[in-house]
Tab-separated table of C-alpha atoms in Angstrom:
chain	number	residue	atom	x	y	z
A	9	UNK	CA	-10.686	3.677	7.925
A	10	UNK	CA	-12.635	0.416	8.095
A	11	UNK	CA	-11.002	-3.011	8.290
A	12	UNK	CA	-11.709	-4.483	4.822
A	13	UNK	CA	-8.081	-5.384	4.221
A	14	UNK	CA	-7.763	-8.552	2.123
A	15	UNK	CA	-4.029	-8.558	1.377
A	16	UNK	CA	-0.981	-8.604	3.631
A	17	UNK	CA	2.752	-9.215	3.643
A	18	UNK	CA	4.598	-10.500	6.694
A	19	UNK	CA	7.808	-8.694	7.672
A	20	UNK	CA	10.272	-9.202	10.505
A	21	UNK	CA	11.832	-6.157	12.151
A	22	UNK	CA	15.584	-6.025	11.443
A	23	UNK	CA	18.300	-4.231	13.382
A	24	UNK	CA	18.700	-1.770	10.501
A	25	UNK	CA	15.035	-0.737	10.997
A	26	UNK	CA	15.745	0.697	14.468
A	27	UNK	CA	16.570	4.210	15.622
A	28	UNK	CA	18.489	5.467	18.650
A	29	UNK	CA	15.376	4.927	20.820
A	30	UNK	CA	15.578	1.168	20.250
A	31	UNK	CA	12.321	0.980	18.313
A	32	UNK	CA	11.513	1.093	14.589
A	33	UNK	CA	12.427	4.424	12.988
A	34	UNK	CA	9.382	6.295	11.704
A	35	UNK	CA	10.672	6.378	8.111
A	36	UNK	CA	10.924	2.576	8.066
A	37	UNK	CA	7.126	2.300	8.128
A	38	UNK	CA	7.089	3.796	4.626
A	39	UNK	CA	9.439	0.997	3.516
A	40	UNK	CA	7.010	-1.561	4.963
A	41	UNK	CA	4.202	0.151	3.015
A	42	UNK	CA	6.331	-0.070	-0.127
A	43	UNK	CA	6.973	-3.806	0.369
A	44	UNK	CA	3.291	-4.643	0.686
A	45	UNK	CA	2.430	-2.383	-2.267
A	46	UNK	CA	4.862	-4.256	-4.532
A	47	UNK	CA	3.464	-7.608	-3.361
A	48	UNK	CA	-0.140	-6.440	-3.830
A	49	UNK	CA	0.494	-5.255	-7.386
A	50	UNK	CA	2.379	-8.471	-8.211
A	51	UNK	CA	-0.529	-10.511	-6.831
A	52	UNK	CA	-2.801	-8.776	-9.364
A	53	UNK	CA	-0.288	-9.248	-12.202
A	54	UNK	CA	1.151	-5.720	-12.253
A	55	UNK	CA	4.187	-3.737	-11.139
A	56	UNK	CA	4.825	-0.120	-10.219
A	57	UNK	CA	6.243	0.327	-13.726
A	58	UNK	CA	3.445	-1.397	-15.658
A	59	UNK	CA	-0.204	-1.292	-14.638
A	60	UNK	CA	-1.319	-3.224	-17.682
A	61	UNK	CA	-0.782	-0.729	-20.487
A	62	UNK	CA	2.905	0.071	-20.082
A	63	UNK	CA	2.271	3.076	-17.843
A	64	UNK	CA	3.354	3.122	-14.224
A	65	UNK	CA	2.595	5.018	-11.092
A	66	UNK	CA	4.126	8.016	-9.407
A	67	UNK	CA	3.465	8.909	-5.774
A	68	UNK	CA	1.899	12.278	-5.073
A	69	UNK	CA	1.216	11.918	-1.340
A	70	UNK	CA	2.051	9.550	1.522
A	71	UNK	CA	0.970	9.708	5.167
A	72	UNK	CA	1.451	7.636	8.302
A	73	UNK	CA	0.074	7.674	11.831
A	74	UNK	CA	2.083	5.858	14.477
A	75	UNK	CA	0.050	4.123	17.183
A	76	UNK	CA	2.600	2.005	19.097
A	77	UNK	CA	6.285	1.185	19.334
A	78	UNK	CA	7.664	-1.715	17.308
A	79	UNK	CA	10.834	-3.559	18.360
A	80	UNK	CA	13.634	-5.725	16.991
A	81	UNK	CA	12.597	-9.232	15.983
A	82	UNK	CA	8.861	-8.614	16.054
A	83	UNK	CA	6.850	-10.115	13.220
A	84	UNK	CA	4.401	-7.744	11.598
A	85	UNK	CA	1.579	-8.058	9.119
A	86	UNK	CA	1.438	-5.133	6.738
A	87	UNK	CA	-2.036	-4.878	5.220
A	88	UNK	CA	-3.042	-2.897	2.152
A	89	UNK	CA	-5.990	-2.205	-0.088
A	90	UNK	CA	-6.973	0.191	-2.812
A	91	UNK	CA	-9.655	2.390	-1.303
A	92	UNK	CA	-10.451	4.604	-4.282
A	93	UNK	CA	-9.813	4.811	-8.002
A	94	UNK	CA	-10.339	7.960	-10.018
A	95	UNK	CA	-9.769	8.769	-13.688
A	96	UNK	CA	-5.999	9.202	-13.404
A	97	UNK	CA	-5.176	8.260	-9.811
A	98	UNK	CA	-5.800	5.804	-7.010
A	99	UNK	CA	-5.338	5.643	-3.247
A	100	UNK	CA	-3.927	2.798	-1.159
A	101	UNK	CA	-4.483	2.403	2.590
A	102	UNK	CA	-2.140	0.553	4.936
A	103	UNK	CA	-2.431	-0.990	8.370
A	104	UNK	CA	0.340	-2.688	10.342
A	105	UNK	CA	-0.572	-5.232	13.027
A	106	UNK	CA	1.189	-7.817	15.205
A	107	UNK	CA	-1.425	-10.446	14.398
A	108	UNK	CA	-2.455	-12.010	11.122
A	109	UNK	CA	-5.850	-10.335	11.483
A	110	UNK	CA	-6.744	-6.994	9.896
A	111	UNK	CA	-9.209	-6.331	12.734
A	112	UNK	CA	-6.478	-6.379	15.390
A	113	UNK	CA	-5.056	-3.271	17.030
A	114	UNK	CA	-3.048	-1.140	14.585
A	115	UNK	CA	0.580	-0.256	15.208
A	116	UNK	CA	0.483	2.170	12.294
A	117	UNK	CA	-2.030	3.403	9.735
A	118	UNK	CA	-1.138	5.047	6.470
A	119	UNK	CA	-2.101	5.914	2.936
A	120	UNK	CA	-0.518	6.745	-0.409
A	121	UNK	CA	-2.002	8.491	-3.417
A	122	UNK	CA	-0.632	7.740	-6.873
A	123	UNK	CA	-1.219	9.202	-10.280
A	124	UNK	CA	-0.756	7.147	-13.405
A	125	UNK	CA	2.316	8.248	-15.319
A	126	UNK	CA	3.533	7.632	-18.853
A	127	UNK	CA	7.288	7.474	-18.327
A	128	UNK	CA	7.982	7.550	-22.088
A	129	UNK	CA	6.038	10.763	-22.685
A	130	UNK	CA	6.834	12.111	-19.180
A	131	UNK	CA	3.220	13.064	-18.506
A	132	UNK	CA	0.157	11.881	-16.564
A	133	UNK	CA	-2.079	9.175	-18.029
A	134	UNK	CA	-5.424	7.563	-17.190
A	135	UNK	CA	-5.923	4.471	-15.051
A	136	UNK	CA	-5.667	1.432	-17.351
A	137	UNK	CA	-8.962	-0.410	-17.847
A	138	UNK	CA	-7.407	-3.819	-17.061
A	139	UNK	CA	-5.939	-2.487	-13.802
A	140	UNK	CA	-9.271	-1.010	-12.746
A	141	UNK	CA	-11.122	-4.240	-13.595
A	142	UNK	CA	-8.722	-6.447	-11.614
A	143	UNK	CA	-8.789	-4.129	-8.610
A	144	UNK	CA	-12.601	-4.012	-8.598
A	145	UNK	CA	-12.702	-7.805	-8.824
A	146	UNK	CA	-10.268	-8.217	-5.913
A	147	UNK	CA	-11.469	-5.383	-3.658
A	148	UNK	CA	-15.011	-6.578	-3.041
A	149	UNK	CA	-15.925	-3.559	-0.892
A	150	UNK	CA	-14.579	-0.864	-3.195
A	151	UNK	CA	-17.631	1.042	-4.326
A	152	UNK	CA	-18.085	0.954	-8.071
A	153	UNK	CA	-18.923	4.652	-7.986
A	154	UNK	CA	-15.477	5.343	-6.490
A	155	UNK	CA	-13.880	3.861	-9.577
């Protein structure tokens, strides 16, 4: 995973994020990923329910690697990017840091894979052209052949 992350959301660790060990519960990292994903899509003019053609996304896989403990009150930067786009799916990568710098030491790394889904017809759909165009315009390092 390289460090070409152009988008981040700042979050502050809340008491409800903690587990019995006094650090952030592992499942909470997926909530941080979700927050930055919503902000990223909104920044491009989309939502999880409408990627430009009325179709939304549905998660098919999500992973996280935990690199360090995170504690109450700490401010985190949750970075994301779209690292690949295929005909009917795309992948997002995540990186959580303590500094507002995507090159800084990661506290967690993760990824999610989504397929495009037509919620009216209840079946998979293709990646909308407008979504693909906006992502390629924003993600300068996303290889055109990936898309």
